[in-house]
């Protein structure tokens, strides 16, 4: 847990103002509890079931917020007036579904903390790639975050493997 906390904290420092890394940690804990409850009932969590229910509740939440904020009809009207956007929405949705398939497979077959580590590691490497390819400047605080996240990733790499409860991949 300390390694994952270091990775999440480091990534959060690098991307100040972006709460997705902190949310990864919270959601990971909730998914661990869900897996434990499923196994207590002798039910194996299936990736596409988890993906379906997560996306259903996310869609319902998004619609509720859009209605409450008065943006629902405006959004529908925008899509009707700009049909080109629908093609882009469909493409984005397909790409998202493919990415989510890998994420939910990892969650269902390994510990959600493994998924958090993998996705956060990807974020760290994306930041580093952007820095080196595009010449972006990074503050001292940003480098501290990258160092902390990298230390967490390295500690994960060098710890002994842990048996997981899922099926063999």
JSON list of C-alpha atoms in Angstrom, two decimals:
[
{"chain": "A", "resi": 1, "resn": "UNK", "atom": "CA", "xyz": [0.00, 0.00, 0.00]},
{"chain": "A", "resi": 2, "resn": "UNK", "atom": "CA", "xyz": [2.88, 2.39, 0.71]},
{"chain": "A", "resi": 3, "resn": "UNK", "atom": "CA", "xyz": [4.20, 1.95, -2.84]},
{"chain": "A", "resi": 4, "resn": "UNK", "atom": "CA", "xyz": [0.80, 2.67, -4.34]},
{"chain": "A", "resi": 5, "resn": "UNK", "atom": "CA", "xyz": [0.36, 5.68, -2.06]},
{"chain": "A", "resi": 6, "resn": "UNK", "atom": "CA", "xyz": [3.76, 7.03, -3.19]},
{"chain": "A", "resi": 7, "resn": "UNK", "atom": "CA", "xyz": [2.84, 6.53, -6.85]},
{"chain": "A", "resi": 8, "resn": "UNK", "atom": "CA", "xyz": [-0.54, 8.23, -6.45]},
{"chain": "A", "resi": 9, "resn": "UNK", "atom": "CA", "xyz": [0.86, 11.09, -4.33]},
{"chain": "A", "resi": 10, "resn": "UNK", "atom": "CA", "xyz": [3.71, 11.67, -6.79]},
{"chain": "A", "resi": 11, "resn": "UNK", "atom": "CA", "xyz": [1.41, 11.70, -9.79]},
{"chain": "A", "resi": 12, "resn": "UNK", "atom": "CA", "xyz": [-1.02, 14.02, -8.01]},
{"chain": "A", "resi": 13, "resn": "UNK", "atom": "CA", "xyz": [1.82, 16.44, -7.23]},
{"chain": "A", "resi": 14, "resn": "UNK", "atom": "CA", "xyz": [2.88, 16.44, -10.88]},
{"chain": "A", "resi": 15, "resn": "UNK", "atom": "CA", "xyz": [-0.65, 17.11, -12.07]},
{"chain": "A", "resi": 16, "resn": "UNK", "atom": "CA", "xyz": [-1.75, 19.60, -9.40]},
{"chain": "A", "resi": 17, "resn": "UNK", "atom": "CA", "xyz": [-5.39, 20.45, -9.83]},
{"chain": "A", "resi": 18, "resn": "UNK", "atom": "CA", "xyz": [-6.21, 17.13, -11.46]},
{"chain": "A", "resi": 19, "resn": "UNK", "atom": "CA", "xyz": [-7.97, 14.85, -9.02]},
{"chain": "A", "resi": 20, "resn": "UNK", "atom": "CA", "xyz": [-8.01, 11.72, -11.19]},
{"chain": "A", "resi": 21, "resn": "UNK", "atom": "CA", "xyz": [-5.00, 10.16, -9.45]},
{"chain": "A", "resi": 22, "resn": "UNK", "atom": "CA", "xyz": [-6.53, 10.60, -6.01]},
{"chain": "A", "resi": 23, "resn": "UNK", "atom": "CA", "xyz": [-9.79, 9.17, -7.36]},
{"chain": "A", "resi": 24, "resn": "UNK", "atom": "CA", "xyz": [-7.89, 6.13, -8.70]},
{"chain": "A", "resi": 25, "resn": "UNK", "atom": "CA", "xyz": [-6.90, 5.29, -5.13]},
{"chain": "A", "resi": 26, "resn": "UNK", "atom": "CA", "xyz": [-10.43, 5.75, -3.75]},
{"chain": "A", "resi": 27, "resn": "UNK", "atom": "CA", "xyz": [-12.07, 3.75, -6.54]},
{"chain": "A", "resi": 28, "resn": "UNK", "atom": "CA", "xyz": [-9.44, 1.00, -6.19]},
{"chain": "A", "resi": 29, "resn": "UNK", "atom": "CA", "xyz": [-10.36, 0.55, -2.53]},
{"chain": "A", "resi": 30, "resn": "UNK", "atom": "CA", "xyz": [-14.06, 0.39, -3.36]},
{"chain": "A", "resi": 31, "resn": "UNK", "atom": "CA", "xyz": [-13.40, -2.19, -6.08]},
{"chain": "A", "resi": 32, "resn": "UNK", "atom": "CA", "xyz": [-11.40, -4.30, -3.61]},
{"chain": "A", "resi": 33, "resn": "UNK", "atom": "CA", "xyz": [-14.40, -4.33, -1.27]},
{"chain": "A", "resi": 34, "resn": "UNK", "atom": "CA", "xyz": [-16.73, -5.24, -4.14]},
{"chain": "A", "resi": 35, "resn": "UNK", "atom": "CA", "xyz": [-14.46, -8.15, -5.14]},
{"chain": "A", "resi": 36, "resn": "UNK", "atom": "CA", "xyz": [-14.34, -9.38, -1.54]},
{"chain": "A", "resi": 37, "resn": "UNK", "atom": "CA", "xyz": [-18.15, -9.25, -1.29]},
{"chain": "A", "resi": 38, "resn": "UNK", "atom": "CA", "xyz": [-18.53, -11.14, -4.57]},
{"chain": "A", "resi": 39, "resn": "UNK", "atom": "CA", "xyz": [-16.12, -13.85, -3.44]},
{"chain": "A", "resi": 40, "resn": "UNK", "atom": "CA", "xyz": [-17.87, -14.12, -0.06]},
{"chain": "A", "resi": 41, "resn": "UNK", "atom": "CA", "xyz": [-21.01, -15.02, -2.03]},
{"chain": "A", "resi": 42, "resn": "UNK", "atom": "CA", "xyz": [-19.06, -17.49, -4.20]},
{"chain": "A", "resi": 43, "resn": "UNK", "atom": "CA", "xyz": [-19.44, -15.25, -7.24]},
{"chain": "A", "resi": 44, "resn": "UNK", "atom": "CA", "xyz": [-16.48, -14.42, -9.44]},
{"chain": "A", "resi": 45, "resn": "UNK", "atom": "CA", "xyz": [-16.46, -10.77, -10.55]},
{"chain": "A", "resi": 46, "resn": "UNK", "atom": "CA", "xyz": [-16.57, -10.59, -14.35]},
{"chain": "A", "resi": 47, "resn": "UNK", "atom": "CA", "xyz": [-14.85, -7.71, -16.17]},
{"chain": "A", "resi": 48, "resn": "UNK", "atom": "CA", "xyz": [-17.71, -6.84, -18.51]},
{"chain": "A", "resi": 49, "resn": "UNK", "atom": "CA", "xyz": [-20.31, -6.96, -15.73]},
{"chain": "A", "resi": 50, "resn": "UNK", "atom": "CA", "xyz": [-18.20, -4.52, -13.72]},
{"chain": "A", "resi": 51, "resn": "UNK", "atom": "CA", "xyz": [-17.72, -2.35, -16.81]},
{"chain": "A", "resi": 52, "resn": "UNK", "atom": "CA", "xyz": [-21.45, -2.34, -17.61]},
{"chain": "A", "resi": 53, "resn": "UNK", "atom": "CA", "xyz": [-22.58, -1.38, -14.11]},
{"chain": "A", "resi": 54, "resn": "UNK", "atom": "CA", "xyz": [-19.86, 1.24, -13.69]},
{"chain": "A", "resi": 55, "resn": "UNK", "atom": "CA", "xyz": [-20.73, 2.88, -17.02]},
{"chain": "A", "resi": 56, "resn": "UNK", "atom": "CA", "xyz": [-24.48, 2.68, -16.39]},
{"chain": "A", "resi": 57, "resn": "UNK", "atom": "CA", "xyz": [-24.18, 4.50, -13.07]},
{"chain": "A", "resi": 58, "resn": "UNK", "atom": "CA", "xyz": [-21.71, 7.01, -14.55]},
{"chain": "A", "resi": 59, "resn": "UNK", "atom": "CA", "xyz": [-24.17, 7.73, -17.40]},
{"chain": "A", "resi": 60, "resn": "UNK", "atom": "CA", "xyz": [-27.07, 8.13, -14.98]},
{"chain": "A", "resi": 61, "resn": "UNK", "atom": "CA", "xyz": [-24.97, 10.47, -12.83]},
{"chain": "A", "resi": 62, "resn": "UNK", "atom": "CA", "xyz": [-23.93, 12.51, -15.89]},
{"chain": "A", "resi": 63, "resn": "UNK", "atom": "CA", "xyz": [-27.56, 12.82, -17.05]},
{"chain": "A", "resi": 64, "resn": "UNK", "atom": "CA", "xyz": [-28.68, 13.83, -13.54]},
{"chain": "A", "resi": 65, "resn": "UNK", "atom": "CA", "xyz": [-26.00, 16.54, -13.33]},
{"chain": "A", "resi": 66, "resn": "UNK", "atom": "CA", "xyz": [-26.81, 17.76, -16.85]},
{"chain": "A", "resi": 67, "resn": "UNK", "atom": "CA", "xyz": [-30.51, 18.03, -15.98]},
{"chain": "A", "resi": 68, "resn": "UNK", "atom": "CA", "xyz": [-29.86, 19.75, -12.63]},
{"chain": "A", "resi": 69, "resn": "UNK", "atom": "CA", "xyz": [-27.42, 22.23, -14.23]},
{"chain": "A", "resi": 70, "resn": "UNK", "atom": "CA", "xyz": [-29.81, 22.89, -17.12]},
{"chain": "A", "resi": 71, "resn": "UNK", "atom": "CA", "xyz": [-27.38, 21.57, -19.75]},
{"chain": "A", "resi": 72, "resn": "UNK", "atom": "CA", "xyz": [-29.21, 18.45, -20.88]},
{"chain": "A", "resi": 73, "resn": "UNK", "atom": "CA", "xyz": [-31.46, 19.97, -23.57]},
{"chain": "A", "resi": 74, "resn": "UNK", "atom": "CA", "xyz": [-28.68, 22.36, -24.65]},
{"chain": "A", "resi": 75, "resn": "UNK", "atom": "CA", "xyz": [-26.34, 19.40, -25.15]},
{"chain": "A", "resi": 76, "resn": "UNK", "atom": "CA", "xyz": [-28.91, 17.40, -27.12]},
{"chain": "A", "resi": 77, "resn": "UNK", "atom": "CA", "xyz": [-29.69, 20.44, -29.27]},
{"chain": "A", "resi": 78, "resn": "UNK", "atom": "CA", "xyz": [-25.97, 21.02, -29.92]},
{"chain": "A", "resi": 79, "resn": "UNK", "atom": "CA", "xyz": [-25.58, 17.42, -31.11]},
{"chain": "A", "resi": 80, "resn": "UNK", "atom": "CA", "xyz": [-28.63, 17.76, -33.39]},
{"chain": "A", "resi": 81, "resn": "UNK", "atom": "CA", "xyz": [-27.35, 21.03, -34.88]},
{"chain": "A", "resi": 82, "resn": "UNK", "atom": "CA", "xyz": [-23.80, 19.64, -35.31]},
{"chain": "A", "resi": 83, "resn": "UNK", "atom": "CA", "xyz": [-24.12, 16.05, -36.56]},
{"chain": "A", "resi": 84, "resn": "UNK", "atom": "CA", "xyz": [-20.34, 15.84, -37.14]},
{"chain": "A", "resi": 85, "resn": "UNK", "atom": "CA", "xyz": [-19.88, 15.79, -33.37]},
{"chain": "A", "resi": 86, "resn": "UNK", "atom": "CA", "xyz": [-21.86, 12.53, -33.11]},
{"chain": "A", "resi": 87, "resn": "UNK", "atom": "CA", "xyz": [-19.26, 10.73, -35.23]},
{"chain": "A", "resi": 88, "resn": "UNK", "atom": "CA", "xyz": [-16.53, 12.01, -32.91]},
{"chain": "A", "resi": 89, "resn": "UNK", "atom": "CA", "xyz": [-18.52, 10.98, -29.83]},
{"chain": "A", "resi": 90, "resn": "UNK", "atom": "CA", "xyz": [-18.94, 7.45, -31.25]},
{"chain": "A", "resi": 91, "resn": "UNK", "atom": "CA", "xyz": [-15.21, 7.18, -32.05]},
{"chain": "A", "resi": 92, "resn": "UNK", "atom": "CA", "xyz": [-14.31, 8.43, -28.57]},
{"chain": "A", "resi": 93, "resn": "UNK", "atom": "CA", "xyz": [-16.76, 5.94, -27.03]},
{"chain": "A", "resi": 94, "resn": "UNK", "atom": "CA", "xyz": [-15.30, 3.01, -28.95]},
{"chain": "A", "resi": 95, "resn": "UNK", "atom": "CA", "xyz": [-11.74, 3.96, -27.94]},
{"chain": "A", "resi": 96, "resn": "UNK", "atom": "CA", "xyz": [-12.87, 4.37, -24.35]},
{"chain": "A", "resi": 97, "resn": "UNK", "atom": "CA", "xyz": [-14.58, 0.96, -24.35]},
{"chain": "A", "resi": 98, "resn": "UNK", "atom": "CA", "xyz": [-11.42, -0.72, -25.66]},
{"chain": "A", "resi": 99, "resn": "UNK", "atom": "CA", "xyz": [-9.31, 0.93, -22.96]},
{"chain": "A", "resi": 100, "resn": "UNK", "atom": "CA", "xyz": [-11.85, 0.09, -20.28]},
{"chain": "A", "resi": 101, "resn": "UNK", "atom": "CA", "xyz": [-11.81, -3.55, -21.37]},
{"chain": "A", "resi": 102, "resn": "UNK", "atom": "CA", "xyz": [-8.15, -3.78, -20.37]},
{"chain": "A", "resi": 103, "resn": "UNK", "atom": "CA", "xyz": [-8.74, -1.90, -17.12]},
{"chain": "A", "resi": 104, "resn": "UNK", "atom": "CA", "xyz": [-11.67, -4.05, -16.03]},
{"chain": "A", "resi": 105, "resn": "UNK", "atom": "CA", "xyz": [-9.87, -7.24, -17.06]},
{"chain": "A", "resi": 106, "resn": "UNK", "atom": "CA", "xyz": [-6.99, -6.21, -14.78]},
{"chain": "A", "resi": 107, "resn": "UNK", "atom": "CA", "xyz": [-9.35, -5.36, -11.93]},
{"chain": "A", "resi": 108, "resn": "UNK", "atom": "CA", "xyz": [-11.31, -8.63, -12.24]},
{"chain": "A", "resi": 109, "resn": "UNK", "atom": "CA", "xyz": [-8.24, -10.88, -12.56]},
{"chain": "A", "resi": 110, "resn": "UNK", "atom": "CA", "xyz": [-5.81, -9.07, -10.28]},
{"chain": "A", "resi": 111, "resn": "UNK", "atom": "CA", "xyz": [-6.04, -6.74, -7.32]},
{"chain": "A", "resi": 112, "resn": "UNK", "atom": "CA", "xyz": [-7.48, -3.26, -8.06]},
{"chain": "A", "resi": 113, "resn": "UNK", "atom": "CA", "xyz": [-4.26, -1.86, -6.59]},
{"chain": "A", "resi": 114, "resn": "UNK", "atom": "CA", "xyz": [-2.41, -3.51, -9.47]},
{"chain": "A", "resi": 115, "resn": "UNK", "atom": "CA", "xyz": [-4.70, -1.65, -11.88]},
{"chain": "A", "resi": 116, "resn": "UNK", "atom": "CA", "xyz": [-4.11, 1.63, -10.03]},
{"chain": "A", "resi": 117, "resn": "UNK", "atom": "CA", "xyz": [-0.36, 1.06, -10.20]},
{"chain": "A", "resi": 118, "resn": "UNK", "atom": "CA", "xyz": [-0.50, 0.27, -13.93]},
{"chain": "A", "resi": 119, "resn": "UNK", "atom": "CA", "xyz": [-2.67, 3.26, -14.86]},
{"chain": "A", "resi": 120, "resn": "UNK", "atom": "CA", "xyz": [-0.72, 5.66, -12.68]},
{"chain": "A", "resi": 121, "resn": "UNK", "atom": "CA", "xyz": [2.59, 4.38, -14.07]},
{"chain": "A", "resi": 122, "resn": "UNK", "atom": "CA", "xyz": [1.23, 5.08, -17.54]},
{"chain": "A", "resi": 123, "resn": "UNK", "atom": "CA", "xyz": [0.42, 8.64, -16.43]},
{"chain": "A", "resi": 124, "resn": "UNK", "atom": "CA", "xyz": [3.95, 9.17, -15.09]},
{"chain": "A", "resi": 125, "resn": "UNK", "atom": "CA", "xyz": [5.52, 7.92, -18.33]},
{"chain": "A", "resi": 126, "resn": "UNK", "atom": "CA", "xyz": [3.13, 10.10, -20.37]},
{"chain": "A", "resi": 127, "resn": "UNK", "atom": "CA", "xyz": [4.25, 13.15, -18.38]},
{"chain": "A", "resi": 128, "resn": "UNK", "atom": "CA", "xyz": [7.93, 12.25, -18.82]},
{"chain": "A", "resi": 129, "resn": "UNK", "atom": "CA", "xyz": [7.45, 11.63, -22.54]},
{"chain": "A", "resi": 130, "resn": "UNK", "atom": "CA", "xyz": [5.72, 14.99, -22.91]},
{"chain": "A", "resi": 131, "resn": "UNK", "atom": "CA", "xyz": [8.52, 16.73, -21.00]},
{"chain": "A", "resi": 132, "resn": "UNK", "atom": "CA", "xyz": [11.30, 15.23, -23.10]},
{"chain": "A", "resi": 133, "resn": "UNK", "atom": "CA", "xyz": [9.59, 15.29, -26.53]},
{"chain": "A", "resi": 134, "resn": "UNK", "atom": "CA", "xyz": [7.96, 18.70, -26.25]},
{"chain": "A", "resi": 135, "resn": "UNK", "atom": "CA", "xyz": [10.49, 20.44, -24.02]},
{"chain": "A", "resi": 136, "resn": "UNK", "atom": "CA", "xyz": [7.93, 21.33, -21.35]},
{"chain": "A", "resi": 137, "resn": "UNK", "atom": "CA", "xyz": [9.31, 22.98, -18.24]},
{"chain": "A", "resi": 138, "resn": "UNK", "atom": "CA", "xyz": [8.75, 21.28, -14.90]},
{"chain": "A", "resi": 139, "resn": "UNK", "atom": "CA", "xyz": [8.88, 23.00, -11.53]},
{"chain": "A", "resi": 140, "resn": "UNK", "atom": "CA", "xyz": [10.91, 21.68, -8.61]},
{"chain": "A", "resi": 141, "resn": "UNK", "atom": "CA", "xyz": [7.63, 20.50, -7.07]},
{"chain": "A", "resi": 142, "resn": "UNK", "atom": "CA", "xyz": [6.85, 18.63, -10.29]},
{"chain": "A", "resi": 143, "resn": "UNK", "atom": "CA", "xyz": [10.21, 16.86, -10.25]},
{"chain": "A", "resi": 144, "resn": "UNK", "atom": "CA", "xyz": [9.64, 15.92, -6.59]},
{"chain": "A", "resi": 145, "resn": "UNK", "atom": "CA", "xyz": [6.30, 14.38, -7.64]},
{"chain": "A", "resi": 146, "resn": "UNK", "atom": "CA", "xyz": [7.92, 12.49, -10.52]},
{"chain": "A", "resi": 147, "resn": "UNK", "atom": "CA", "xyz": [10.65, 11.26, -8.16]},
{"chain": "A", "resi": 148, "resn": "UNK", "atom": "CA", "xyz": [8.12, 10.13, -5.55]},
{"chain": "A", "resi": 149, "resn": "UNK", "atom": "CA", "xyz": [5.98, 8.34, -8.14]},
{"chain": "A", "resi": 150, "resn": "UNK", "atom": "CA", "xyz": [9.06, 6.71, -9.70]},
{"chain": "A", "resi": 151, "resn": "UNK", "atom": "CA", "xyz": [10.26, 5.54, -6.27]},
{"chain": "A", "resi": 152, "resn": "UNK", "atom": "CA", "xyz": [6.86, 3.95, -5.68]},
{"chain": "A", "resi": 153, "resn": "UNK", "atom": "CA", "xyz": [6.95, 2.24, -9.08]},
{"chain": "A", "resi": 154, "resn": "UNK", "atom": "CA", "xyz": [10.48, 0.92, -8.48]},
{"chain": "A", "resi": 155, "resn": "UNK", "atom": "CA", "xyz": [9.52, -0.40, -5.03]},
{"chain": "A", "resi": 156, "resn": "UNK", "atom": "CA", "xyz": [6.61, -2.27, -6.65]},
{"chain": "A", "resi": 157, "resn": "UNK", "atom": "CA", "xyz": [8.98, -3.81, -9.20]},
{"chain": "A", "resi": 158, "resn": "UNK", "atom": "CA", "xyz": [11.40, -5.11, -6.60]},
{"chain": "A", "resi": 159, "resn": "UNK", "atom": "CA", "xyz": [9.00, -6.53, -4.03]},
{"chain": "A", "resi": 160, "resn": "UNK", "atom": "CA", "xyz": [8.27, -10.27, -4.06]},
{"chain": "A", "resi": 161, "resn": "UNK", "atom": "CA", "xyz": [5.30, -11.32, -6.21]},
{"chain": "A", "resi": 162, "resn": "UNK", "atom": "CA", "xyz": [1.98, -11.70, -4.43]},
{"chain": "A", "resi": 163, "resn": "UNK", "atom": "CA", "xyz": [-0.51, -14.42, -5.29]},
{"chain": "A", "resi": 164, "resn": "UNK", "atom": "CA", "xyz": [-3.74, -13.03, -6.69]},
{"chain": "A", "resi": 165, "resn": "UNK", "atom": "CA", "xyz": [-7.22, -14.41, -6.25]},
{"chain": "A", "resi": 166, "resn": "UNK", "atom": "CA", "xyz": [-8.26, -14.22, -9.88]},
{"chain": "A", "resi": 167, "resn": "UNK", "atom": "CA", "xyz": [-7.80, -16.62, -12.74]},
{"chain": "A", "resi": 168, "resn": "UNK", "atom": "CA", "xyz": [-4.39, -17.06, -14.33]},
{"chain": "A", "resi": 169, "resn": "UNK", "atom": "CA", "xyz": [-3.85, -14.68, -17.22]}
]
